[in-house]
Short mmCIF file of C-alpha atoms in Angstrom, two decimals:
data_model
loop_
_atom_site.label_atom_id
_atom_site.label_comp_id
_atom_site.label_asym_id
_atom_site.label_seq_id
_atom_site.Cartn_x
_atom_site.Cartn_y
_atom_site.Cartn_z
CA MET A 257 -138.21 15.08 -94.74
CA THR A 258 -136.14 17.94 -94.76
CA THR A 259 -132.34 17.22 -94.71
CA ILE A 260 -130.18 19.30 -92.26
CA GLU A 261 -126.97 20.13 -93.36
CA GLN A 262 -124.27 19.81 -90.72
CA PRO A 263 -120.80 21.10 -90.63
CA TYR A 264 -119.55 17.49 -90.85
CA ALA A 265 -121.17 14.76 -92.80
CA TYR A 266 -120.54 11.25 -91.45
CA GLN A 267 -119.96 8.63 -93.96
CA ARG A 268 -118.55 5.05 -93.40
CA HIS A 269 -115.56 4.24 -95.46
CA GLU A 270 -114.39 0.69 -95.94
CA LEU A 271 -110.79 0.21 -95.16
CA VAL A 272 -108.50 -0.46 -97.79
CA GLU A 273 -104.86 -1.74 -97.80
CA PRO A 274 -102.90 0.31 -100.48
CA ASP A 275 -101.33 -1.64 -103.34
CA TRP A 276 -97.61 -1.59 -102.47
CA THR A 277 -96.78 -2.70 -106.10
CA ARG A 278 -97.59 0.67 -107.32
CA LEU A 279 -94.15 1.67 -105.94
CA PRO A 280 -91.34 0.47 -108.32
CA GLY A 281 -89.09 -1.00 -105.66
CA TRP A 282 -91.85 -3.37 -104.27
CA ARG A 283 -93.41 -4.54 -107.56
CA GLU A 284 -92.21 -8.07 -106.90
CA VAL A 285 -93.25 -8.13 -103.25
CA THR A 286 -95.73 -10.93 -102.59
CA ALA A 287 -98.62 -10.84 -99.99
CA GLN A 288 -96.63 -13.51 -97.92
CA ASP A 289 -93.65 -11.11 -97.76
CA TRP A 290 -95.82 -8.15 -96.82
CA ALA A 291 -97.50 -10.06 -93.98
CA SER A 292 -94.15 -10.84 -92.40
CA ALA A 293 -92.76 -8.71 -89.64
CA GLN A 294 -89.40 -9.88 -90.38
CA TRP A 295 -89.72 -8.61 -93.93
CA GLN A 296 -91.12 -5.47 -92.83
CA ARG A 297 -88.46 -4.78 -90.37
CA ALA A 298 -85.72 -5.76 -92.94
CA HIS A 299 -86.97 -3.38 -95.61
CA CYS A 300 -87.47 -0.12 -93.64
CA ILE A 301 -86.48 2.92 -95.09
CA LYS A 302 -83.35 4.28 -93.42
CA ASN A 303 -81.82 6.86 -95.63
CA VAL A 304 -82.24 8.97 -98.99
CA ARG A 305 -80.62 6.05 -101.04
CA GLN A 306 -83.09 3.50 -99.93
CA LEU A 307 -85.87 5.96 -100.75
CA ARG A 308 -84.71 6.64 -104.15
CA ASP A 309 -84.38 2.75 -104.80
CA LEU A 310 -88.08 2.27 -103.58
CA MET A 311 -89.49 5.25 -105.57
CA GLY A 312 -87.67 4.87 -108.95
CA ASP A 313 -88.71 7.64 -111.10
CA LEU A 314 -91.72 9.02 -109.08
CA LEU A 315 -90.11 11.74 -107.09
CA GLU A 316 -88.26 14.54 -108.49
CA GLU A 317 -84.69 15.32 -107.49
CA ARG A 318 -85.84 18.42 -105.51
CA PHE A 319 -87.48 16.18 -102.79
CA TYR A 320 -84.59 14.30 -102.22
CA ALA A 321 -82.38 17.51 -101.68
CA ASP A 322 -85.11 18.85 -99.44
CA LEU A 323 -84.98 15.77 -97.39
CA GLU A 324 -81.20 15.54 -97.21
CA ARG A 325 -80.98 19.03 -96.06
CA ASP A 326 -83.37 18.42 -93.38
CA GLN A 327 -81.49 15.49 -92.18
CA ALA A 328 -78.35 17.55 -92.02
CA GLU A 329 -79.84 20.77 -90.44
CA ARG A 330 -82.94 20.20 -88.70
CA ALA A 331 -84.05 16.72 -87.81
CA THR A 332 -84.10 15.68 -84.34
CA MET A 333 -85.01 11.90 -85.35
CA SER A 334 -83.20 9.81 -87.85
CA MET A 335 -84.90 8.40 -90.84
CA LEU A 336 -86.72 5.05 -90.16
CA VAL A 337 -89.98 4.25 -91.77
CA THR A 338 -91.53 1.00 -92.06
CA PRO A 339 -92.95 -0.32 -95.60
CA GLN A 340 -96.54 -0.51 -93.70
CA MET A 341 -96.17 3.23 -93.03
CA LEU A 342 -94.80 4.36 -96.19
CA ASN A 343 -97.39 2.43 -98.06
CA THR A 344 -100.02 4.75 -96.67
CA MET A 345 -98.63 7.80 -98.18
CA VAL A 346 -100.29 8.79 -101.40
CA PRO A 347 -102.39 5.70 -101.05
CA SER A 348 -105.22 6.40 -103.75
CA LEU A 349 -105.36 3.90 -106.57
CA GLU A 350 -108.26 5.83 -108.18
CA ALA A 351 -106.20 8.88 -108.96
CA VAL A 352 -102.60 7.98 -108.90
CA PRO A 353 -100.63 11.08 -110.04
CA ALA A 354 -97.99 10.87 -112.99
CA ALA A 355 -94.39 10.41 -111.98
CA GLY A 356 -92.43 13.49 -111.67
CA ALA A 357 -93.82 16.84 -110.68
CA ALA A 358 -97.28 15.63 -109.85
CA TRP A 359 -96.34 12.89 -107.87
CA THR A 360 -93.68 14.97 -105.85
CA GLU A 361 -96.49 17.63 -105.33
CA ALA A 362 -98.66 14.77 -103.90
CA PHE A 363 -95.99 13.26 -101.75
CA ASN A 364 -94.99 16.63 -100.46
CA ALA A 365 -98.72 17.18 -99.49
CA ASP A 366 -99.34 13.90 -97.75
CA PRO A 367 -100.24 14.16 -94.23
CA VAL A 368 -98.30 10.91 -93.17
CA ARG A 369 -95.20 12.00 -94.95
CA ARG A 370 -95.31 15.44 -93.31
CA TYR A 371 -94.39 13.89 -90.04
CA MET A 372 -92.58 10.68 -90.80
CA LEU A 373 -90.27 12.17 -93.70
CA PRO A 374 -90.12 15.98 -92.67
CA VAL A 375 -88.04 18.06 -95.28
CA PHE A 376 -86.26 21.33 -94.76
CA SER A 377 -89.05 23.47 -96.47
CA ASP A 378 -91.58 22.03 -94.08
CA ARG A 379 -90.04 23.94 -91.21
CA ARG A 380 -90.45 27.54 -90.32
CA ALA A 381 -87.81 29.72 -91.37
CA ASP A 382 -88.78 32.72 -88.86
CA TRP A 383 -89.15 30.67 -85.82
CA PRO A 384 -87.91 27.07 -86.52
CA SER A 385 -87.84 26.48 -82.61
CA HIS A 386 -89.58 28.37 -79.94
CA PRO A 387 -87.09 30.22 -77.57
CA PHE A 388 -88.37 27.84 -74.81
CA ALA A 389 -88.01 24.58 -76.80
CA THR A 390 -86.05 21.85 -74.95
CA ARG A 391 -84.64 18.36 -75.55
CA ASP A 392 -86.55 16.98 -72.78
CA SER A 393 -89.62 19.29 -73.00
CA LEU A 394 -91.64 17.37 -70.32
CA HIS A 395 -88.56 17.01 -67.96
CA GLU A 396 -89.31 13.28 -67.76
CA HIS A 397 -85.74 12.35 -67.04
CA ASP A 398 -85.60 14.69 -64.16
CA MET A 399 -88.39 12.65 -62.58
CA TRP A 400 -86.77 9.32 -62.89
CA ALA A 401 -87.21 7.39 -59.88
CA VAL A 402 -84.72 4.78 -61.28
CA GLU A 403 -83.11 4.82 -64.48
CA GLY A 404 -85.90 4.77 -67.17
CA LEU A 405 -89.01 4.88 -64.72
CA THR A 406 -90.65 8.41 -64.62
CA HIS A 407 -92.72 8.94 -61.61
CA ARG A 408 -94.49 12.27 -62.61
CA TYR A 409 -98.06 11.67 -61.47
CA PRO A 410 -98.98 10.75 -57.73
CA THR A 411 -100.65 7.19 -58.80
CA LYS A 412 -98.82 6.71 -62.30
CA VAL A 413 -95.45 6.04 -63.70
CA LEU A 414 -93.91 5.53 -67.25
CA ALA A 415 -91.66 2.53 -67.69
CA GLU A 416 -89.17 3.42 -70.44
CA MET A 417 -88.05 -0.03 -71.33
CA LEU A 418 -85.82 0.49 -74.36
CA PRO A 419 -84.68 3.52 -76.56
CA THR A 420 -85.72 2.31 -79.95
CA CYS A 421 -88.91 2.02 -82.12
CA PRO A 422 -89.65 0.22 -85.20
CA GLN A 423 -90.25 3.66 -86.92
CA TYR A 424 -89.12 7.25 -85.82
CA CYS A 425 -91.50 9.93 -85.90
CA GLY A 426 -90.25 13.47 -86.59
CA HIS A 427 -92.17 15.02 -83.71
CA CYS A 428 -91.13 12.51 -81.12
CA THR A 429 -91.29 13.95 -77.69
CA ARG A 430 -88.81 11.54 -76.27
CA MET A 431 -86.15 12.89 -79.01
CA ASP A 432 -83.87 13.26 -76.20
CA LEU A 433 -83.32 9.75 -75.64
CA VAL A 434 -84.88 7.60 -78.32
CA GLY A 435 -83.18 6.58 -81.76
CA ASN A 436 -80.03 7.38 -83.44
CA SER A 437 -78.18 10.72 -82.96
CA THR A 438 -78.56 13.24 -85.69
CA PRO A 439 -76.33 16.20 -86.64
CA GLN A 440 -78.42 18.20 -84.27
CA VAL A 441 -78.93 15.74 -81.29
CA THR A 442 -76.58 13.75 -79.50
CA LYS A 443 -78.85 11.13 -77.98
CA LEU A 444 -78.55 10.30 -74.43
CA LYS A 445 -77.92 6.56 -73.74
CA LEU A 446 -79.49 4.23 -70.87
CA ALA A 447 -76.50 3.25 -68.79
CA GLY A 448 -77.64 0.21 -67.06
CA LYS A 449 -78.00 -3.30 -68.68
CA PRO A 450 -81.77 -3.86 -69.49
CA VAL A 451 -81.99 -6.53 -67.02
CA ASP A 452 -80.95 -4.45 -64.22
CA ARG A 453 -82.97 -1.59 -64.99
CA HIS A 454 -86.05 -3.53 -65.24
CA ALA A 455 -85.39 -5.20 -61.91
CA ALA A 456 -84.68 -1.91 -60.38
CA MET A 457 -88.15 -0.56 -61.83
CA LEU A 458 -89.91 -3.51 -60.58
CA ASP A 459 -88.23 -2.94 -57.18
CA TYR A 460 -89.20 0.48 -57.02
CA LEU A 461 -92.99 -0.35 -57.73
CA ARG A 462 -92.94 -2.99 -54.91
CA ARG A 463 -91.58 -0.29 -52.44
CA THR A 464 -94.03 2.27 -53.67
CA PRO A 465 -97.69 1.04 -53.01
CA GLY A 466 -99.19 4.57 -53.89
CA VAL A 467 -98.42 3.65 -57.59
CA ARG A 468 -101.54 1.80 -59.27
CA ASP A 469 -100.87 2.61 -63.11
CA VAL A 470 -97.87 1.79 -65.07
CA VAL A 471 -97.46 2.58 -68.71
CA VAL A 472 -94.98 0.27 -70.22
CA SER A 473 -93.28 2.02 -73.10
CA GLY A 474 -89.84 3.08 -74.53
CA GLY A 475 -89.23 3.51 -77.32
CA ASP A 476 -91.75 1.04 -78.43
CA VAL A 477 -92.48 -2.35 -76.63
CA ALA A 478 -92.77 -3.84 -80.16
CA ASN A 479 -88.99 -3.62 -80.27
CA MET A 480 -88.55 -5.85 -77.29
CA PRO A 481 -87.97 -9.55 -77.80
CA TRP A 482 -91.59 -10.89 -76.67
CA ARG A 483 -89.94 -13.22 -74.14
CA SER A 484 -88.48 -10.61 -72.28
CA LEU A 485 -91.39 -8.10 -72.22
CA GLU A 486 -93.56 -10.93 -71.14
CA ALA A 487 -91.26 -11.74 -68.29
CA PHE A 488 -91.45 -8.26 -67.16
CA LEU A 489 -95.21 -7.94 -67.35
CA ASP A 490 -95.39 -11.27 -65.40
CA GLN A 491 -93.62 -9.90 -62.58
CA LEU A 492 -95.45 -6.48 -62.86
CA LEU A 493 -98.68 -8.27 -62.47
CA ASP A 494 -97.61 -9.83 -59.32
CA VAL A 495 -97.03 -6.05 -57.76
CA GLU A 496 -100.19 -5.98 -55.55
CA SER A 497 -100.80 -2.20 -55.85
CA VAL A 498 -100.60 -2.40 -59.70
CA ARG A 499 -104.27 -2.12 -61.00
CA ASP A 500 -103.79 -0.73 -64.52
CA ILE A 501 -101.27 -1.67 -67.16
CA ARG A 502 -100.99 0.25 -70.63
CA LEU A 503 -98.52 -0.98 -73.30
CA ALA A 504 -97.58 1.63 -75.56
CA THR A 505 -96.84 0.84 -79.09
CA LYS A 506 -97.10 2.88 -82.31
CA ALA A 507 -96.31 -0.45 -84.12
CA LEU A 508 -99.87 -1.51 -83.82
CA MET A 509 -100.30 0.94 -86.65
CA GLY A 510 -96.76 1.14 -88.08
CA LEU A 511 -95.90 -2.63 -87.97
CA PRO A 512 -99.17 -4.55 -87.33
CA GLN A 513 -97.53 -7.54 -88.68
CA HIS A 514 -95.65 -7.79 -85.43
CA TRP A 515 -98.63 -7.95 -83.33
CA LEU A 516 -100.13 -10.55 -85.55
CA GLN A 517 -97.43 -12.84 -85.04
CA PRO A 518 -98.61 -16.21 -83.37
CA ASP A 519 -96.10 -16.29 -80.64
CA VAL A 520 -97.03 -12.60 -79.72
CA VAL A 521 -100.86 -13.30 -80.00
CA GLU A 522 -100.43 -16.24 -77.71
CA GLY A 523 -98.18 -14.31 -75.31
CA VAL A 524 -100.62 -11.55 -74.89
CA GLY A 525 -103.36 -14.11 -74.22
CA ARG A 526 -101.16 -15.53 -71.22
CA VAL A 527 -100.69 -12.01 -69.86
CA ALA A 528 -104.25 -11.08 -70.39
CA ALA A 529 -105.35 -14.16 -68.66
CA LYS A 530 -103.20 -13.34 -65.51
CA ALA A 531 -104.36 -9.85 -65.70
CA ARG A 532 -108.09 -10.88 -65.82
CA ALA A 533 -107.57 -13.20 -62.94
CA ARG A 534 -106.01 -10.50 -60.74
CA GLY A 535 -108.57 -7.84 -61.65
CA VAL A 536 -106.04 -5.67 -63.42
CA SER A 537 -106.98 -3.75 -66.47
CA LEU A 538 -104.55 -4.44 -69.42
CA ALA A 539 -104.81 -2.04 -72.43
CA ILE A 540 -102.86 -1.26 -75.54
CA HIS A 541 -102.27 2.31 -76.48
CA THR A 542 -101.30 3.18 -79.96
CA HIS A 543 -100.41 6.32 -81.92
CA VAL A 544 -102.32 7.18 -85.13
CA ASN A 545 -102.60 10.71 -86.52
CA ASN A 546 -104.28 10.43 -89.78
CA ALA A 547 -107.01 8.23 -91.18
CA GLU A 548 -104.74 7.24 -94.04
CA SER A 549 -102.69 5.04 -91.70
CA VAL A 550 -105.86 3.11 -90.67
CA THR A 551 -105.83 -0.18 -93.04
CA PRO A 552 -107.36 -3.79 -92.76
CA ALA A 553 -103.91 -4.79 -91.30
CA VAL A 554 -104.30 -2.53 -88.55
CA ALA A 555 -107.80 -3.39 -87.74
CA GLU A 556 -106.77 -7.17 -87.93
CA ALA A 557 -104.03 -6.45 -85.37
CA SER A 558 -106.34 -4.46 -83.01
CA ARG A 559 -108.87 -7.18 -83.06
CA ALA A 560 -106.22 -9.76 -82.43
CA MET A 561 -105.44 -8.10 -79.39
CA LEU A 562 -109.06 -7.81 -78.02
CA ASP A 563 -109.61 -11.40 -78.97
CA ALA A 564 -106.43 -12.36 -77.02
CA GLY A 565 -108.23 -10.81 -74.04
CA VAL A 566 -106.89 -7.13 -73.84
CA ARG A 567 -109.58 -4.97 -72.14
CA ASP A 568 -109.13 -1.82 -74.79
CA VAL A 569 -107.10 -0.70 -77.53
CA ARG A 570 -107.12 3.23 -77.40
CA ASN A 571 -105.52 5.91 -79.74
CA GLN A 572 -103.17 8.68 -78.38
CA GLY A 573 -102.60 11.02 -81.43
CA VAL A 574 -100.73 14.35 -81.81
CA LEU A 575 -102.13 17.31 -83.04
CA MET A 576 -100.18 18.56 -85.99
CA ARG A 577 -100.62 21.23 -88.46
CA GLY A 578 -100.83 19.60 -92.14
CA VAL A 579 -101.48 16.35 -90.60
CA ASN A 580 -104.75 16.62 -88.61
CA ASP A 581 -105.40 20.35 -87.87
CA THR A 582 -109.13 20.43 -89.11
CA SER A 583 -112.20 19.04 -87.42
CA ALA A 584 -112.95 16.90 -90.50
CA GLN A 585 -109.63 15.27 -90.54
CA LEU A 586 -109.93 14.34 -86.80
CA LEU A 587 -113.51 13.16 -87.18
CA ASP A 588 -112.38 11.05 -90.13
CA LEU A 589 -109.57 9.66 -88.17
CA CYS A 590 -111.91 8.83 -85.01
CA PHE A 591 -114.57 7.23 -86.99
CA ALA A 592 -112.12 5.05 -89.00
CA LEU A 593 -110.52 3.99 -85.70
CA GLN A 594 -113.73 3.29 -83.74
CA ASP A 595 -115.95 1.97 -86.52
CA GLU A 596 -113.49 -0.06 -88.65
CA ALA A 597 -110.67 -1.10 -86.30
CA SER A 598 -112.19 -1.25 -82.90
CA ILE A 599 -109.78 1.34 -81.40
CA THR A 600 -111.02 3.83 -79.12
CA PRO A 601 -110.22 7.62 -79.75
CA TYR A 602 -108.70 8.65 -76.38
CA TYR A 603 -106.44 11.68 -76.53
CA PHE A 604 -104.87 14.19 -79.12
CA TYR A 605 -101.84 15.81 -77.51
CA MET A 606 -100.60 19.20 -78.52
CA THR A 607 -97.23 18.92 -80.19
CA ASP A 608 -94.68 19.40 -77.37
CA MET A 609 -92.10 22.08 -77.30
CA ILE A 610 -89.10 20.27 -78.76
CA PRO A 611 -86.49 21.93 -81.17
CA PHE A 612 -87.49 22.54 -84.72
CA SER A 613 -91.13 21.49 -84.07
CA GLU A 614 -92.92 24.89 -84.54
CA HIS A 615 -94.19 24.17 -88.11
CA TRP A 616 -96.30 21.27 -86.51
CA ARG A 617 -97.53 23.22 -83.51
CA LEU A 618 -100.94 24.71 -83.10
CA SER A 619 -102.00 27.60 -80.79
CA LEU A 620 -104.05 26.82 -77.70
CA ARG A 621 -106.82 28.80 -79.18
CA GLU A 622 -106.71 26.49 -82.50
CA ALA A 623 -106.75 23.48 -80.31
CA GLN A 624 -109.65 24.76 -78.11
CA ASP A 625 -111.61 25.40 -81.30
CA LEU A 626 -111.01 21.93 -82.59
CA GLN A 627 -112.09 20.46 -79.36
CA HIS A 628 -115.47 22.42 -79.73
CA ASP A 629 -115.91 21.47 -83.32
CA ILE A 630 -115.43 17.64 -82.95
CA MET A 631 -118.11 17.45 -79.95
CA GLY A 632 -121.42 15.85 -80.43
CA TYR A 633 -120.45 13.45 -83.32
CA LEU A 634 -119.02 10.34 -81.58
CA PRO A 635 -120.17 8.71 -78.59
CA GLY A 636 -118.95 10.21 -75.24
CA PHE A 637 -116.85 7.31 -74.57
CA ALA A 638 -115.01 7.76 -77.91
CA THR A 639 -114.84 11.43 -78.04
CA PRO A 640 -110.98 12.49 -77.62
CA ARG A 641 -110.00 15.08 -75.29
CA ILE A 642 -107.53 17.41 -76.80
CA VAL A 643 -104.89 17.80 -74.04
CA CYS A 644 -101.92 20.28 -73.61
CA ASP A 645 -99.05 18.45 -71.73
CA VAL A 646 -97.61 21.54 -69.57
CA PRO A 647 -93.94 21.31 -68.39
CA PHE A 648 -93.94 20.50 -64.65
CA VAL A 649 -97.89 20.14 -64.62
CA GLY A 650 -98.90 17.33 -66.95
CA LYS A 651 -101.85 16.64 -69.30
CA ARG A 652 -104.53 19.23 -69.07
CA TRP A 653 -107.68 19.43 -71.22
CA VAL A 654 -107.25 22.29 -73.27
CA HIS A 655 -110.14 24.16 -71.65
CA GLN A 656 -108.70 23.92 -68.28
CA VAL A 657 -106.43 26.91 -68.92
CA GLU A 658 -106.33 29.68 -65.99
CA SER A 659 -105.72 32.50 -68.14
CA TYR A 660 -104.54 33.09 -71.55
CA ASP A 661 -102.83 36.13 -72.98
CA THR A 662 -103.63 35.48 -76.59
CA GLU A 663 -101.33 38.47 -77.91
CA LYS A 664 -98.06 37.14 -76.37
CA GLY A 665 -99.19 33.46 -76.76
CA MET A 666 -98.98 32.78 -73.12
CA SER A 667 -101.40 30.47 -71.29
CA TYR A 668 -101.10 29.86 -67.47
CA TRP A 669 -101.95 26.61 -65.76
CA ARG A 670 -102.23 25.13 -62.20
CA LYS A 671 -102.09 21.79 -60.96
CA ASN A 672 -103.56 19.78 -58.01
CA TYR A 673 -100.42 17.49 -57.16
CA ARG A 674 -96.67 17.61 -56.72
CA THR A 675 -94.42 15.72 -59.09
CA SER A 676 -91.65 13.32 -57.62
CA ILE A 677 -89.09 16.26 -57.54
CA GLU A 678 -91.31 18.56 -55.74
CA ALA A 679 -91.49 17.16 -52.33
CA GLU A 680 -90.12 20.28 -50.53
CA ASP A 681 -91.80 22.86 -53.15
CA GLU A 682 -94.34 24.54 -50.94
CA GLN A 683 -95.59 26.76 -53.88
CA ALA A 684 -96.04 23.79 -56.35
CA LEU A 685 -99.84 23.72 -55.90
CA SER A 686 -100.34 27.67 -56.06
CA ARG A 687 -97.75 28.63 -58.77
CA GLU A 688 -99.00 29.38 -62.41
CA TYR A 689 -97.03 27.49 -65.06
CA VAL A 690 -96.61 28.90 -68.53
CA TYR A 691 -97.18 27.27 -71.82
CA TYR A 692 -96.25 28.93 -75.22
CA ASP A 693 -97.98 29.23 -78.47
CA PRO A 694 -95.98 29.10 -81.63
CA ILE A 695 -94.94 32.77 -82.22
CA TYR A 696 -95.93 32.79 -85.81
CA THR A 697 -99.57 32.50 -84.81
CA LEU A 698 -99.68 35.45 -82.88
CA PRO A 699 -100.82 38.91 -83.95
CA GLU A 700 -97.85 41.48 -85.25
CA SER A 701 -97.86 43.08 -81.70
CA GLY A 702 -97.15 39.72 -80.03
CA GLN A 703 -94.48 38.78 -82.62
CA GLN A 704 -92.66 41.96 -82.06
CA TRP A 705 -92.75 41.43 -78.26
CA TRP A 706 -90.97 38.02 -78.87
CA ARG A 707 -88.51 39.72 -81.25
CA ASP A 708 -87.64 42.10 -78.53
CA ASN A 709 -87.38 39.33 -75.74
CA THR A 710 -85.51 36.80 -77.52
CA ASP A 711 -83.22 36.20 -74.53
CA VAL A 712 -84.75 33.29 -72.76
CA GLU A 713 -84.20 34.49 -69.26
CA SER A 714 -85.75 37.86 -69.68
CA ALA A 715 -88.86 36.63 -71.73
CA HIS A 716 -89.26 34.16 -68.74
CA ALA A 717 -89.21 37.00 -66.34
CA ALA A 718 -91.58 38.95 -68.60
CA ALA A 719 -94.10 35.87 -68.76
CA LEU A 720 -94.13 35.65 -64.92
CA VAL A 721 -95.03 39.41 -64.64
CA SER A 722 -97.69 38.82 -67.17
CA ALA A 723 -98.98 36.01 -65.21
CA GLU A 724 -99.14 38.06 -62.23
CA ALA A 725 -100.82 40.87 -63.81
CA SER A 726 -103.44 38.43 -65.42
CA ARG A 727 -104.08 37.26 -61.76
CA VAL A 728 -104.53 40.51 -60.16
CA ALA A 729 -106.85 41.50 -62.95
CA ALA A 730 -108.86 38.40 -62.55
CA ALA A 731 -109.06 38.90 -58.81
CA ALA A 732 -110.15 42.54 -59.45
CA ASP A 733 -113.01 41.50 -61.69
CA LEU A 734 -114.26 39.04 -59.03
CA ALA A 735 -114.32 41.68 -56.44
#
């Protein structure tokens, strides 16, 4: 039989929990400690000193200097990495590099390190931020119906329950609110008491029967005391119009020990039983970006949630250069999730246009190519869509673009509904909305155009002119 060579060769890989004792600071840590959510939280890496204590002589001083400079000059998120996550960086026991230069190079190149512990040399020197980058790039706060409740889509809302997570990702789209302030970003603060904010959310949902789908997020719901989260979910399940509830938690991967705690598993079981009795779909959405992060502990936590009665565990990753920007990396991750951890690949978002994120972002054309390249390998229900979250529009599959100026890196999008702040906007459904590629991915002529139009207002006006020209040209072609 002739073997057909394919662009990607599927091979099942058994999950392995990396040996944490390979890191000097954890040589005495027992399996019992490692399985403890309390131990994991207490031993998160929050600063350069703690990372030095953990790594011993593995990393050269140049890495710490690079990290410190990034924290001082570029980082929009403070440092917070769980032991579980850090342990998946340079995980191989078969080819452990030597301490010093070799280990430093391997650590620098690691895909999980690239977005959890970004360093200054990772960032673009030419265009560290796009001229249109904003703190709240999706304008979620503009669409708050009550504090913390974003009503962006006609039938769906996002409930930001709290502003903290067990770990802080460098690319966080909610960097405006989530986490501690950094030298670059003074974080906004939720004004109301949690109990009052949550009561206001529930009251709004009772008064708004058009909403059927609630994403319960933050921050990360794993940082809420379980008793408080369950009380909210219990009341949410009493809202007659609600038919879908999604719990958003990166901690299913970054801190699986939390979701394996007996009181949490039992509590999820109670909530799932009530949801099932009411005919409500209860799912967990997590956030895994690279196959390195999928370990036996993650698989155990996922299956514990499914056994407790959750309908599905799904993954919403973020597409990032140096992390998962090849079809092989994406397929490796999807198969690890689907085959080994019972997690359904769902979305990969293009990195949002927040400050200092250009080194992570891919162009729309690159995202379209990746969507093309991963088709046909996974079952249809587990083939993730790569989506562009267009400001004031929402999630759009990357092939839904109306028109695309690849020279200037401007893509134009339409939508079929009004957000909660557009009730009086007659042009909301006919307007074209612009999304921007990273400037360094453009041809030289396009990069020069941006150098000549660095003023945001003039560039925005030029973008609208270009959009109108594209529309006229398309109409002429149809005629």
